[in-house]
């Protein structure tokens, strides 16, 4: 990291705003001039590079002093064509660069003056497509301007009851967010400019002491970070989640009110984890930069400025930050890829957004025939006749995903619920993870996507949420039953499949009935076998019962003779979720399963193709090589990344509840419940019908299914208990329990970026940390919880070692030592370190033994009460190292 504070940028008057041009060659500052507002356009190279500073004679390009009041905000348009400025003179000016003939100098001209506010204009924001410009003012309003036809106003939003000091656009193009001194942050729909959400609680105790309230929206669209908020009477920046507009987490550490938040325009890979980067500053004159995968800030800068920091702007490459202050000075912070990671490419960012929100392109393209031979072939197929456009034109299919009607009723859209994959959010275990891995433990709202103001509007089918039973009537049953006649003239009704019978409303228990069962041949005709009669025992009818005439039958049990009871019946009742559409991404190819028509649509760039399913899909999972679809009729379909069937279609006999894909392995859990695993390239079964009944019950459900590249499977349950299957032990190993201290679950979120991408245990355990009722250590004297935590930490080490996941072995070993150090378990800690040191092998969990021990001793040194253990083992490690 490098910090530059150029003296030649310093102004005698305050600097209220700064913004870097999209080409990265210049930046603009705005503030107070001598009796007027002042805008200065500077070259960025002299600030960023020392050599350029010495060689450049003229460091500023232009100075603009047309405003009659202080300039509060300057913002370049997304394309860089325009510069917008907001001032105390109640107007917004739009500037454009002009070049005069015969001159290489760049000048700026005021192209438009936007009038409409009745007070100081404090903040500006351009939409990502440069169609709209939003301005906020102390007159309690926000004006949205039509950038394609300045100075037309598109709308004026007047929902706030106080000065609006911050405004930001949704990167996905659905919403506009504003923050005001009325102690609210509000989200507005772009479809009708009405209020979508109002967040009040974090701001109820905030005072009106801030100059501005600049807010930020993460580049993946998942989170808004507010300015001045309070938590336990301390200033924080609240994180508002797009899923339900709730503020559950925050950025802490600043001593005074936060005034400016600015997200880096890029997403980054930080230790193989995609993250966002955000800069936060305020009245305490300090700047903190955060990566969303870390619990603590990446760095905090103090004493760079002597007054409030009012604005910040990232360079287009994502590795530079320009900061300005009320003291009239400016600073440039340069970061490197080793500090914040490498940026995701535009294609990867677009794929991430598609995986979260589906297709964001509303324009249907016409197919252009480039080869004339295709036209000749078409004529031959039609008998050599030209087809008339008026006679042969097919009616438009109104059931298509895209609707060309501009009606506001058709502009609603809903995102698909997100499942967990390696601790991140991704649709149906496929696609890219979210850039906030530590904040994804909540259920996604159905209305994450909203409508967009366009002639073509996306229309998604909402998944059915109704679980009410459908009453069964005699007419319904009669329409499905088949009546036959035996040789003696008796009428018989063929039994129908129980799956086809509608769920009945619970009715009182009935006495035992005696029924005749007539054997029927495969062709549907009665066979010549003797008719048998059995007595059915009365069964208590619950909500999962059906009705066959007068006889109640429980779905989870078979019909059984009276007087006999079964003790081995499973009470597991979880059923697959019903969704009209499922989405995933495999190697850049978007996959959409349409359950309304049983189609699977593949789209890659401009190419698209489709295939058909035999039944309604219940789950969809994607890996790097293969895609797996589980269906309600028990079939599984495995495709490669070209959309070609890569594995025979198998029928497992029960509906598919969960599926998982990773590298060469695919796994499926049925409603029986049982697990099966296959190796796709080798076309062989790895694990067959492994029963899950031993740890399943009526009040437990399967929340997650994960499989590693080695074929190891983990299953997470709704009660925060999780298991991993061991091939060597032929049994399920317990890897997570609700009585384990949640602090050690959450520690994984900090440490996981230091481990490999092939983790097996950590992703599912991290999900436990995000559940609201996680156990926690309330007091150190809770002996049972303390002992159970030590036991579970030791269990994780053994399980990870059994699965050959050595990175997790080291992670859990560090956690165990840290916990023992914190609890001052000196005897136990001494025994553990002694066992590790006396090991005859020079390696420990895939790494040099002494290196591991040194890392553990650093942890021990954090508690002065364990200093004797630290000194003792440090000397032993140094002695062993000297003998090598």
Tab-separated table of C-alpha atoms in Angstrom, residues 270-273 275 293-296 424 747-759 762 766 806-812 814-815 818 845 847 855-856 858-859:
chain	number	residue	atom	x	y	z
A	270	UNK	CA	-9.313	-12.801	-2.251
A	271	UNK	CA	-7.768	-16.163	-1.357
A	272	UNK	CA	-10.050	-17.836	-3.921
A	273	UNK	CA	-13.137	-16.184	-2.438
A	275	UNK	CA	-15.480	-10.452	-2.250
A	293	UNK	CA	-14.702	-11.829	3.680
A	294	UNK	CA	-12.882	-10.445	6.734
A	295	UNK	CA	-14.160	-9.675	10.196
A	296	UNK	CA	-11.812	-6.711	10.589
A	424	UNK	CA	-21.866	-19.061	-0.402
A	747	UNK	CA	-14.238	-18.474	13.384
A	748	UNK	CA	-14.247	-20.510	10.176
A	749	UNK	CA	-15.427	-17.439	8.300
A	750	UNK	CA	-12.218	-15.660	9.279
A	751	UNK	CA	-9.841	-18.564	8.752
A	752	UNK	CA	-11.294	-20.259	5.700
A	753	UNK	CA	-9.617	-17.920	3.214
A	754	UNK	CA	-6.284	-19.317	4.392
A	755	UNK	CA	-7.228	-22.877	3.458
A	756	UNK	CA	-7.658	-24.702	0.200
A	757	UNK	CA	-10.722	-24.725	-2.032
A	758	UNK	CA	-11.294	-28.444	-1.428
A	759	UNK	CA	-12.658	-28.043	2.075
A	762	UNK	CA	-16.147	-25.977	6.808
A	766	UNK	CA	-20.369	-22.101	8.543
A	806	UNK	CA	-5.319	-31.742	5.811
A	807	UNK	CA	-5.988	-28.018	5.449
A	808	UNK	CA	-9.034	-28.434	7.672
A	809	UNK	CA	-7.049	-30.580	10.083
A	810	UNK	CA	-4.710	-27.648	10.634
A	811	UNK	CA	-7.611	-25.223	10.847
A	812	UNK	CA	-9.386	-27.228	13.540
A	814	UNK	CA	-5.573	-24.110	15.553
A	815	UNK	CA	-9.128	-23.653	16.817
A	818	UNK	CA	-7.004	-21.256	20.675
A	845	UNK	CA	-1.205	-32.863	8.349
A	847	UNK	CA	2.989	-29.569	6.405
A	855	UNK	CA	1.993	-21.299	14.438
A	856	UNK	CA	0.348	-22.970	17.416
A	858	UNK	CA	1.897	-17.936	18.445
A	859	UNK	CA	-1.656	-18.669	19.500
